[in-house]
Tab-separated table of C-alpha atoms in Angstrom:
chain	number	residue	atom	x	y	z
H	2	UNK	CA	-3.701	66.388	-34.593
H	3	UNK	CA	-3.596	69.051	-31.878
H	4	UNK	CA	-5.597	66.840	-29.515
H	5	UNK	CA	-3.150	63.981	-30.046
H	6	UNK	CA	-0.154	66.210	-29.285
H	7	UNK	CA	-1.858	67.525	-26.132
H	8	UNK	CA	-2.677	64.008	-25.025
H	9	UNK	CA	0.877	62.833	-25.592
H	10	UNK	CA	2.304	65.766	-23.660
H	11	UNK	CA	-0.032	65.078	-20.760
H	12	UNK	CA	1.037	61.455	-20.640
H	13	UNK	CA	4.686	62.477	-20.659
H	14	UNK	CA	4.082	64.821	-17.741
H	15	UNK	CA	2.271	62.034	-15.853
H	16	UNK	CA	5.190	59.656	-16.434
H	17	UNK	CA	7.666	62.312	-15.299
H	18	UNK	CA	5.637	63.001	-12.145
H	19	UNK	CA	5.390	59.286	-11.377
H	20	UNK	CA	9.155	58.875	-11.731
H	21	UNK	CA	9.780	61.828	-9.400
H	22	UNK	CA	7.307	60.386	-6.898
H	23	UNK	CA	9.132	57.042	-6.977
H	24	UNK	CA	12.400	58.862	-6.304
H	25	UNK	CA	10.766	60.643	-3.389
H	26	UNK	CA	9.617	57.321	-1.904
H	27	UNK	CA	13.126	55.847	-2.199
H	28	UNK	CA	14.801	58.921	-0.727
H	29	UNK	CA	12.327	59.121	2.139
H	30	UNK	CA	12.815	55.451	2.970
H	31	UNK	CA	16.602	55.750	2.858
H	32	UNK	CA	16.546	58.811	5.126
H	33	UNK	CA	14.222	57.179	7.663
H	34	UNK	CA	16.278	53.986	7.784
H	35	UNK	CA	19.540	55.898	8.270
H	36	UNK	CA	18.137	58.420	10.765
H	37	UNK	CA	15.555	56.614	12.912
H	38	UNK	CA	15.904	59.181	15.695
H	39	UNK	CA	14.978	62.151	13.456
H	40	UNK	CA	11.536	60.926	12.403
H	41	UNK	CA	9.406	62.907	14.867
H	42	UNK	CA	7.552	64.871	12.179
H	43	UNK	CA	8.820	63.173	9.025
H	44	UNK	CA	6.595	60.137	9.332
H	45	UNK	CA	3.536	62.257	10.059
H	46	UNK	CA	4.224	64.399	6.964
H	47	UNK	CA	4.727	61.302	4.850
H	48	UNK	CA	1.376	59.899	5.982
H	49	UNK	CA	-0.299	63.147	4.905
H	50	UNK	CA	1.355	62.899	1.472
H	51	UNK	CA	0.200	59.280	1.102
H	52	UNK	CA	-3.292	60.376	2.016
H	53	UNK	CA	-3.218	63.230	-0.537
H	54	UNK	CA	-1.941	60.987	-3.371
H	55	UNK	CA	-4.474	58.300	-2.458
H	56	UNK	CA	-7.362	60.758	-2.823
H	57	UNK	CA	-6.082	61.940	-6.220
H	58	UNK	CA	-5.824	58.327	-7.452
H	59	UNK	CA	-8.888	57.119	-5.547
H	60	UNK	CA	-10.829	55.688	-8.504
H	61	UNK	CA	-7.764	54.327	-10.306
H	62	UNK	CA	-6.649	52.379	-7.213
H	63	UNK	CA	-10.188	51.263	-6.366
H	64	UNK	CA	-10.070	53.202	-3.095
H	65	UNK	CA	-7.022	51.394	-1.700
H	66	UNK	CA	-3.831	52.926	-0.368
H	67	UNK	CA	-0.925	52.481	-2.807
H	68	UNK	CA	1.204	49.354	-2.379
H	69	UNK	CA	4.463	51.223	-3.032
H	70	UNK	CA	3.688	53.578	-0.141
H	71	UNK	CA	2.677	50.643	2.051
H	72	UNK	CA	5.981	48.878	1.407
H	73	UNK	CA	7.866	51.997	2.495
H	74	UNK	CA	5.754	52.307	5.650
H	75	UNK	CA	6.317	48.630	6.436
H	76	UNK	CA	10.097	48.885	6.125
H	77	UNK	CA	10.265	52.038	8.242
H	78	UNK	CA	8.013	50.687	11.008
H	79	UNK	CA	9.783	47.306	11.061
H	80	UNK	CA	13.137	49.066	11.337
H	81	UNK	CA	11.894	50.901	14.455
H	82	UNK	CA	10.029	47.917	15.884
H	83	UNK	CA	12.162	47.773	19.037
H	84	UNK	CA	11.603	51.441	19.912
H	85	UNK	CA	8.621	53.466	21.070
H	86	UNK	CA	9.139	56.497	18.863
H	87	UNK	CA	6.593	58.801	17.271
H	88	UNK	CA	6.504	56.943	13.935
H	89	UNK	CA	5.179	53.856	15.720
H	90	UNK	CA	2.581	55.955	17.534
H	91	UNK	CA	1.499	57.559	14.239
H	92	UNK	CA	1.359	54.118	12.646
H	93	UNK	CA	-0.826	52.791	15.480
H	94	UNK	CA	-3.192	55.686	14.923
H	95	UNK	CA	-3.488	54.719	11.232
H	96	UNK	CA	-4.413	51.116	12.079
H	97	UNK	CA	-7.903	52.200	13.135
H	98	UNK	CA	-8.728	52.867	9.464
H	99	UNK	CA	-10.012	49.775	7.665
H	100	UNK	CA	-8.739	50.740	4.195
H	101	UNK	CA	-5.250	51.371	5.616
H	102	UNK	CA	-5.352	48.057	7.501
H	103	UNK	CA	-6.496	46.168	4.386
H	104	UNK	CA	-3.771	47.714	2.184
H	105	UNK	CA	-1.185	46.861	4.844
H	106	UNK	CA	-2.300	43.223	5.028
H	107	UNK	CA	-2.189	43.030	1.228
H	108	UNK	CA	1.409	44.312	1.148
H	109	UNK	CA	2.706	42.027	3.908
H	110	UNK	CA	2.799	38.709	1.975
H	111	UNK	CA	4.555	40.468	-0.908
H	112	UNK	CA	7.235	41.792	1.426
H	113	UNK	CA	7.693	38.364	3.016
H	114	UNK	CA	8.022	36.824	-0.435
H	115	UNK	CA	10.629	39.391	-1.487
H	116	UNK	CA	12.716	38.812	1.624
H	117	UNK	CA	12.558	35.045	1.085
H	118	UNK	CA	13.808	35.390	-2.502
H	119	UNK	CA	16.680	37.626	-1.379
H	120	UNK	CA	17.463	35.303	1.553
H	121	UNK	CA	17.480	38.255	3.943
H	122	UNK	CA	16.143	36.316	6.931
H	123	UNK	CA	17.980	36.203	10.229
H	124	UNK	CA	17.006	35.911	13.873
H	125	UNK	CA	16.624	39.678	14.292
H	126	UNK	CA	14.471	40.247	11.195
H	127	UNK	CA	12.212	37.295	12.025
H	128	UNK	CA	11.748	38.591	15.569
H	129	UNK	CA	10.815	42.047	14.292
H	130	UNK	CA	8.253	40.558	11.914
H	131	UNK	CA	6.778	38.513	14.748
H	132	UNK	CA	6.469	41.613	16.928
H	133	UNK	CA	4.832	43.418	14.014
H	134	UNK	CA	2.325	40.589	13.444
H	135	UNK	CA	1.570	40.541	17.157
H	136	UNK	CA	0.918	44.293	17.008
H	137	UNK	CA	-1.501	43.808	14.107
H	138	UNK	CA	-3.274	40.977	15.948
H	139	UNK	CA	-3.913	43.214	18.948
H	140	UNK	CA	-5.359	45.967	16.743
H	141	UNK	CA	-7.620	43.827	14.546
H	142	UNK	CA	-11.236	45.115	14.504
H	143	UNK	CA	-13.692	43.041	16.541
H	144	UNK	CA	-17.180	41.877	15.698
H	145	UNK	CA	-20.084	43.549	17.441
H	146	UNK	CA	-23.086	41.499	18.560
H	147	UNK	CA	-26.282	43.124	17.301
H	148	UNK	CA	-28.941	40.544	18.151
H	149	UNK	CA	-29.960	36.895	18.316
H	150	UNK	CA	-31.431	34.416	15.848
H	151	UNK	CA	-32.805	30.907	16.252
H	152	UNK	CA	-31.627	28.156	13.925
H	153	UNK	CA	-32.145	24.410	14.422
H	154	UNK	CA	-33.632	25.142	17.865
H	155	UNK	CA	-30.382	26.819	18.908
H	156	UNK	CA	-30.120	30.537	19.669
H	157	UNK	CA	-27.082	32.170	18.090
H	158	UNK	CA	-25.696	35.695	18.160
H	159	UNK	CA	-25.979	37.821	15.031
H	160	UNK	CA	-22.694	39.625	14.536
H	161	UNK	CA	-22.327	42.884	12.661
H	162	UNK	CA	-20.105	42.285	9.627
H	163	UNK	CA	-21.212	44.967	7.200
H	164	UNK	CA	-21.648	48.207	9.115
H	165	UNK	CA	-18.750	50.252	7.774
H	166	UNK	CA	-18.868	53.943	8.695
H	167	UNK	CA	-17.264	56.765	6.706
H	168	UNK	CA	-15.006	57.676	9.612
H	169	UNK	CA	-13.469	54.176	9.386
H	170	UNK	CA	-11.435	55.190	6.317
H	171	UNK	CA	-7.938	56.612	5.950
H	172	UNK	CA	-8.908	58.106	2.564
H	173	UNK	CA	-11.827	60.361	3.428
H	174	UNK	CA	-14.554	59.570	0.919
H	175	UNK	CA	-16.266	62.945	1.302
H	176	UNK	CA	-13.126	64.654	-0.037
H	177	UNK	CA	-13.229	62.684	-3.294
H	178	UNK	CA	-16.186	64.728	-4.519
H	179	UNK	CA	-18.583	63.660	-7.277
H	180	UNK	CA	-16.050	61.529	-9.146
H	181	UNK	CA	-17.602	58.287	-7.844
H	182	UNK	CA	-21.172	57.027	-8.075
H	183	UNK	CA	-23.315	55.190	-5.515
H	184	UNK	CA	-22.626	51.726	-6.968
H	185	UNK	CA	-18.878	52.278	-6.672
H	186	UNK	CA	-19.273	53.351	-3.045
H	187	UNK	CA	-21.321	50.257	-2.184
H	188	UNK	CA	-18.635	47.985	-3.652
H	189	UNK	CA	-15.951	50.069	-1.977
H	190	UNK	CA	-17.437	49.761	1.517
H	191	UNK	CA	-18.152	46.040	1.093
H	192	UNK	CA	-14.489	45.473	0.294
H	193	UNK	CA	-13.470	46.412	3.838
H	194	UNK	CA	-15.954	44.390	5.886
H	195	UNK	CA	-14.465	42.372	8.731
H	196	UNK	CA	-14.637	38.989	6.972
H	197	UNK	CA	-12.438	40.299	4.137
H	198	UNK	CA	-10.000	41.817	6.625
H	199	UNK	CA	-9.740	38.468	8.377
H	200	UNK	CA	-9.055	36.665	5.101
H	201	UNK	CA	-6.156	39.010	4.393
H	202	UNK	CA	-4.972	38.677	8.004
H	203	UNK	CA	-4.959	34.892	7.686
H	204	UNK	CA	-3.069	34.974	4.383
H	205	UNK	CA	-0.390	37.208	5.896
H	206	UNK	CA	0.050	35.019	8.991
H	207	UNK	CA	0.151	31.799	6.956
H	208	UNK	CA	2.857	33.294	4.735
H	209	UNK	CA	4.894	34.101	7.847
H	210	UNK	CA	4.362	30.645	9.363
H	211	UNK	CA	5.755	28.942	6.241
H	212	UNK	CA	9.168	30.421	7.076
H	213	UNK	CA	11.743	28.371	8.967
H	214	UNK	CA	11.280	29.925	12.402
H	215	UNK	CA	13.828	29.294	15.180
H	216	UNK	CA	12.604	27.250	18.123
H	217	UNK	CA	12.412	30.208	20.516
H	218	UNK	CA	10.284	32.233	18.091
H	219	UNK	CA	8.106	29.237	17.259
H	220	UNK	CA	7.288	28.857	20.950
H	221	UNK	CA	6.344	32.545	21.168
H	222	UNK	CA	3.973	32.130	18.220
H	223	UNK	CA	2.301	29.119	19.843
H	224	UNK	CA	1.862	31.002	23.127
H	225	UNK	CA	-0.273	33.719	21.489
H	226	UNK	CA	-2.035	31.440	19.013
H	227	UNK	CA	-5.276	30.979	20.926
H	228	UNK	CA	-5.571	34.551	22.212
H	229	UNK	CA	-4.353	36.627	19.247
H	230	UNK	CA	-4.318	34.550	16.061
H	231	UNK	CA	-7.186	32.034	15.941
H	232	UNK	CA	-9.908	34.586	16.920
H	233	UNK	CA	-8.851	36.828	13.996
H	234	UNK	CA	-8.792	34.101	11.322
H	235	UNK	CA	-11.732	33.812	8.962
H	236	UNK	CA	-10.956	30.076	8.568
H	237	UNK	CA	-8.957	28.918	11.619
H	238	UNK	CA	-8.780	25.362	10.252
H	239	UNK	CA	-6.110	26.587	7.829
H	240	UNK	CA	-3.766	26.530	10.842
H	241	UNK	CA	-4.184	22.769	11.283
H	242	UNK	CA	-1.162	21.799	9.122
H	243	UNK	CA	1.087	24.209	11.016
H	244	UNK	CA	-0.150	22.940	14.389
H	245	UNK	CA	0.192	19.273	13.434
H	246	UNK	CA	3.739	19.939	12.233
H	247	UNK	CA	4.548	21.539	15.606
H	248	UNK	CA	2.823	18.716	17.461
H	249	UNK	CA	4.932	16.116	15.662
H	250	UNK	CA	8.146	17.889	16.705
H	251	UNK	CA	7.609	16.672	20.282
H	252	UNK	CA	9.031	18.167	23.497
H	253	UNK	CA	7.929	21.637	24.601
H	254	UNK	CA	6.739	22.671	21.127
H	255	UNK	CA	4.271	19.772	21.084
H	256	UNK	CA	2.914	20.799	24.495
H	257	UNK	CA	2.413	24.408	23.352
H	258	UNK	CA	0.602	23.288	20.188
H	259	UNK	CA	-1.916	21.197	22.153
H	260	UNK	CA	-4.227	24.047	23.108
H	261	UNK	CA	-4.459	25.366	19.547
H	262	UNK	CA	-5.256	21.907	18.195
H	263	UNK	CA	-7.918	21.314	20.815
H	264	UNK	CA	-9.456	24.728	20.067
H	265	UNK	CA	-9.775	23.777	16.386
H	266	UNK	CA	-11.214	20.374	17.277
H	267	UNK	CA	-13.726	21.740	19.766
H	268	UNK	CA	-14.933	24.909	18.024
H	269	UNK	CA	-13.955	24.614	14.355
H	270	UNK	CA	-14.778	20.978	13.493
H	271	UNK	CA	-11.215	19.822	12.946
H	272	UNK	CA	-10.944	16.033	12.814
H	273	UNK	CA	-7.779	14.704	14.400
H	274	UNK	CA	-8.203	10.954	14.762
H	275	UNK	CA	-4.961	10.224	16.614
H	276	UNK	CA	-5.055	13.207	18.946
H	277	UNK	CA	-5.680	11.256	22.163
H	278	UNK	CA	-3.283	8.515	21.073
H	279	UNK	CA	-0.499	11.071	20.631
H	280	UNK	CA	-1.492	12.765	23.891
H	281	UNK	CA	-1.305	9.419	25.679
H	282	UNK	CA	2.189	8.906	24.242
H	283	UNK	CA	3.351	12.121	25.940
H	284	UNK	CA	2.709	10.615	29.375
H	285	UNK	CA	6.278	9.580	30.116
H	286	UNK	CA	8.569	10.160	33.120
H	287	UNK	CA	10.412	12.757	31.002
H	288	UNK	CA	7.344	15.015	31.156
H	289	UNK	CA	8.211	15.884	34.779
H	290	UNK	CA	11.496	17.410	33.609
H	291	UNK	CA	9.877	19.473	30.841
H	292	UNK	CA	9.762	23.256	31.097
H	293	UNK	CA	6.070	23.324	30.212
H	294	UNK	CA	5.059	20.563	32.631
H	295	UNK	CA	2.456	22.729	34.379
H	296	UNK	CA	0.869	23.788	31.086
H	297	UNK	CA	0.719	20.157	29.942
H	298	UNK	CA	-1.158	18.943	33.016
H	299	UNK	CA	-3.467	21.955	32.913
H	300	UNK	CA	-4.360	21.174	29.281
H	301	UNK	CA	-4.586	17.447	29.950
H	302	UNK	CA	-7.228	18.143	32.579
H	303	UNK	CA	-9.198	20.196	30.011
H	304	UNK	CA	-8.871	17.638	27.205
H	305	UNK	CA	-10.160	14.839	29.436
H	306	UNK	CA	-13.206	16.843	30.500
H	307	UNK	CA	-14.949	16.227	27.177
H	308	UNK	CA	-17.997	13.949	27.280
H	309	UNK	CA	-17.085	12.498	23.863
H	310	UNK	CA	-13.961	10.651	25.046
H	311	UNK	CA	-14.421	6.878	25.160
H	312	UNK	CA	-14.382	5.251	28.597
H	313	UNK	CA	-11.557	2.893	27.601
H	314	UNK	CA	-9.424	5.878	26.618
H	315	UNK	CA	-10.106	7.659	29.916
H	316	UNK	CA	-9.329	4.464	31.848
H	317	UNK	CA	-5.996	4.194	30.035
H	318	UNK	CA	-5.099	7.753	31.083
H	319	UNK	CA	-6.152	7.025	34.683
H	320	UNK	CA	-3.998	3.920	34.844
H	321	UNK	CA	-1.038	5.595	33.146
H	322	UNK	CA	-1.167	8.518	35.574
H	323	UNK	CA	-1.328	6.111	38.514
H	324	UNK	CA	1.688	4.215	37.181
H	325	UNK	CA	3.637	7.449	36.651
H	326	UNK	CA	2.873	8.619	40.193
H	327	UNK	CA	5.103	5.823	41.561
H	328	UNK	CA	8.221	6.985	39.711
H	329	UNK	CA	7.459	10.727	39.645
H	330	UNK	CA	9.123	13.343	41.876
H	331	UNK	CA	6.943	14.670	44.736
H	332	UNK	CA	5.273	17.488	42.777
H	333	UNK	CA	4.639	15.220	39.792
H	334	UNK	CA	3.242	12.500	42.048
H	335	UNK	CA	0.765	14.936	43.616
H	336	UNK	CA	-0.369	16.128	40.176
H	337	UNK	CA	-0.811	12.585	38.884
H	338	UNK	CA	-2.750	11.423	41.937
H	339	UNK	CA	-5.078	14.434	42.007
H	340	UNK	CA	-5.774	14.251	38.263
H	341	UNK	CA	-6.241	10.479	38.480
H	342	UNK	CA	-8.828	10.798	41.274
H	343	UNK	CA	-10.589	13.656	39.479
H	344	UNK	CA	-11.002	11.506	36.375
H	345	UNK	CA	-12.532	8.705	38.433
H	346	UNK	CA	-15.033	11.153	39.946
H	347	UNK	CA	-15.691	12.661	36.509
H	348	UNK	CA	-16.207	9.276	34.829
H	349	UNK	CA	-17.983	6.880	37.224
H	350	UNK	CA	-17.357	4.023	34.775
H	351	UNK	CA	-13.724	3.997	35.953
H	352	UNK	CA	-14.652	3.418	39.609
H	353	UNK	CA	-14.365	-0.400	39.386
H	354	UNK	CA	-10.634	0.096	38.883
H	355	UNK	CA	-10.528	1.679	42.347
H	356	UNK	CA	-12.808	-0.852	44.045
H	357	UNK	CA	-11.165	-3.955	42.556
H	358	UNK	CA	-10.443	-6.543	45.273
H	359	UNK	CA	-8.718	-9.104	43.026
H	360	UNK	CA	-5.396	-9.797	44.759
H	361	UNK	CA	-4.029	-11.331	41.551
H	362	UNK	CA	-3.881	-7.843	40.016
H	363	UNK	CA	-2.007	-6.190	42.879
H	364	UNK	CA	1.489	-6.289	41.314
H	365	UNK	CA	3.275	-5.285	38.128
H	366	UNK	CA	3.780	-8.885	37.030
H	367	UNK	CA	0.115	-9.911	37.293
H	368	UNK	CA	-1.402	-6.603	36.159
H	369	UNK	CA	-3.323	-7.038	32.848
H	370	UNK	CA	-2.559	-3.408	31.951
H	371	UNK	CA	-0.066	-3.171	29.075
H	372	UNK	CA	2.175	-0.238	29.897
H	373	UNK	CA	4.055	-0.512	26.576
H	374	UNK	CA	0.945	-0.336	24.379
H	375	UNK	CA	0.817	2.943	22.392
H	376	UNK	CA	-2.899	2.744	21.591
H	377	UNK	CA	-4.972	3.594	24.718
H	378	UNK	CA	-7.929	1.506	23.535
H	379	UNK	CA	-5.759	-1.645	23.598
H	380	UNK	CA	-4.157	-1.230	27.043
H	381	UNK	CA	-6.831	-3.246	28.938
H	382	UNK	CA	-6.855	-0.573	31.632
H	383	UNK	CA	-10.484	-1.304	32.601
H	384	UNK	CA	-9.495	-4.900	33.476
H	385	UNK	CA	-6.860	-3.627	35.868
H	386	UNK	CA	-6.895	-2.102	39.343
H	387	UNK	CA	-5.272	0.997	40.818
H	388	UNK	CA	-2.943	-0.828	43.175
H	389	UNK	CA	-0.449	2.019	42.610
H	390	UNK	CA	-2.562	4.334	44.780
H	391	UNK	CA	-2.443	1.814	47.608
H	392	UNK	CA	1.349	1.789	47.365
H	393	UNK	CA	1.375	5.567	47.688
H	394	UNK	CA	-0.391	5.306	51.047
H	395	UNK	CA	3.091	4.522	52.393
H	396	UNK	CA	4.745	7.478	50.617
H	397	UNK	CA	7.336	9.435	52.581
H	398	UNK	CA	5.448	12.725	51.998
H	399	UNK	CA	2.520	13.173	54.390
H	400	UNK	CA	0.355	15.109	51.918
H	401	UNK	CA	0.611	12.337	49.301
H	402	UNK	CA	-0.314	9.765	51.945
H	403	UNK	CA	-3.312	11.922	52.812
H	404	UNK	CA	-4.371	12.302	49.142
H	405	UNK	CA	-4.502	8.532	48.656
H	406	UNK	CA	-6.168	7.846	51.989
H	407	UNK	CA	-9.642	6.322	52.229
H	408	UNK	CA	-11.228	9.626	53.268
H	409	UNK	CA	-9.949	11.435	50.166
H	410	UNK	CA	-11.154	8.866	47.642
H	411	UNK	CA	-14.828	9.681	48.023
H	412	UNK	CA	-14.600	13.473	48.010
H	413	UNK	CA	-15.792	15.737	45.212
H	414	UNK	CA	-13.604	16.706	42.276
H	415	UNK	CA	-10.903	19.223	43.280
H	416	UNK	CA	-8.934	21.837	41.349
H	417	UNK	CA	-5.375	21.055	40.251
H	418	UNK	CA	-4.447	24.706	39.589
H	419	UNK	CA	-2.962	25.133	43.074
H	420	UNK	CA	-0.422	22.383	42.348
H	421	UNK	CA	0.690	23.657	38.917
H	422	UNK	CA	2.980	26.409	40.204
H	423	UNK	CA	4.318	24.493	43.194
H	424	UNK	CA	8.101	24.426	43.545
H	425	UNK	CA	10.362	21.660	44.877
H	426	UNK	CA	11.569	23.984	47.644
H	427	UNK	CA	8.009	24.385	48.943
H	428	UNK	CA	7.513	20.611	49.084
H	429	UNK	CA	10.875	20.162	50.788
H	430	UNK	CA	10.083	22.818	53.428
H	431	UNK	CA	6.678	21.259	54.033
H	432	UNK	CA	8.248	17.851	54.664
H	433	UNK	CA	10.876	19.347	56.967
H	434	UNK	CA	8.305	21.219	59.040
H	435	UNK	CA	6.153	18.140	59.548
H	436	UNK	CA	6.199	17.072	63.214
H	437	UNK	CA	6.948	13.357	63.645
H	438	UNK	CA	6.675	11.297	66.794
H	439	UNK	CA	10.020	10.658	68.490
H	440	UNK	CA	11.440	7.196	68.053
H	441	UNK	CA	14.867	5.556	68.423
H	442	UNK	CA	16.922	5.090	65.256
H	443	UNK	CA	20.331	4.079	66.700
H	444	UNK	CA	21.937	3.243	70.033
H	445	UNK	CA	24.837	5.556	69.067
H	446	UNK	CA	23.824	9.170	68.361
H	447	UNK	CA	25.114	10.165	64.868
H	448	UNK	CA	26.927	13.486	64.447
H	449	UNK	CA	26.490	13.935	60.689
H	450	UNK	CA	24.148	13.022	57.859
H	451	UNK	CA	24.855	11.403	54.475
H	452	UNK	CA	28.607	11.308	54.936
H	453	UNK	CA	28.819	14.876	56.205
H	454	UNK	CA	28.784	16.560	52.774
H	455	UNK	CA	28.174	20.298	52.891
H	456	UNK	CA	24.685	20.746	51.487
H	457	UNK	CA	21.253	21.910	52.629
H	458	UNK	CA	20.633	18.649	54.468
H	459	UNK	CA	23.566	19.348	56.834
H	460	UNK	CA	21.883	22.480	58.199
H	461	UNK	CA	18.766	20.465	58.995
H	462	UNK	CA	20.551	17.931	61.168
H	463	UNK	CA	20.247	18.638	64.876
């Protein structure tokens, strides 16, 4: 009977202590949210308390940092996400510990779910979460190469995925004492290997990407996808639905999603049957007005460097680029011509289109190429000729005339990077500085140009 009374009293004390600890967490969070400028030492002290409680409840929590404490840390850090105060610096220092990182990634989806249920999302909160996810992506542990192995006659790197050191932990195992056995410690260390961290990282990101993100934020996510997100996913193919959804939106979002899709296709065995068909559909005169025009042509050059693309598909892109070069502005025309010629040098099977001497194919009316066909395999581009390049030999810009000249057609493949950042002003200045031979244009010398309107052309008239 005495043992039962003692046991009951102990449980009551434990419940009372837990309730007081919950009150402490709420009060600390409220203070930090109301006084973000007074958290110089408060956050550091709170981290020490979390560490102390975690060691006392080490076995009960299976060696993980408490989720209640993690939720408080998340709210405090997210509240100060725009500043560079000491709490953020202390938080960054904690991210080097794998058990802290794992507990944080476990708490993130729960917080996102809670905010979705309460309908607390707005532009500011979404932006803060994005900045927080970006911070986590930069601080994700990396794999270390420890050797090489040969499989199927291919040498591959062996990457260290299990070497977890004791100094990698926020809760110092040596301070736990003899309360845990060797089997527990083996399971404990295995829990925090990099592959498990990446699974949690992927789950957290996917939960965030299911939210209705504004267009500006969606573009920011796509910009860092290849550098920060895909390398830290255990299964990058899980991003395929998100990327296809972005790709189907069109415009600049579709352009930004291209690189991520191609990365999954090239390195993670994603099958996207209509990828080149959709890419072909983006070749439209409107592309020259797009904000991400340079990125699109840079990626297009990469996508068409694959040896697995069918010749008919490449020929369709060559012909489409040649057709666009006629209606494109000067910078767009130069990009189209250079990329078109590079593709011919890259794929010799397209050279007959350049060497075609059939005069019946030298006009839009008699050209067998179907410009309105959406499927590149059905455009009959290989039966056509590149008469568009011959038309450009009479272009008003000297450098475009030179690019389509006979001497340029047989040269080696050239880089298009130098043209990607070219501005209209540079092209205009280049044309104005070109020295022409003097010739008579009128028997009466004009005194003004284009009706005499006050614009940049007036200052050029002499």
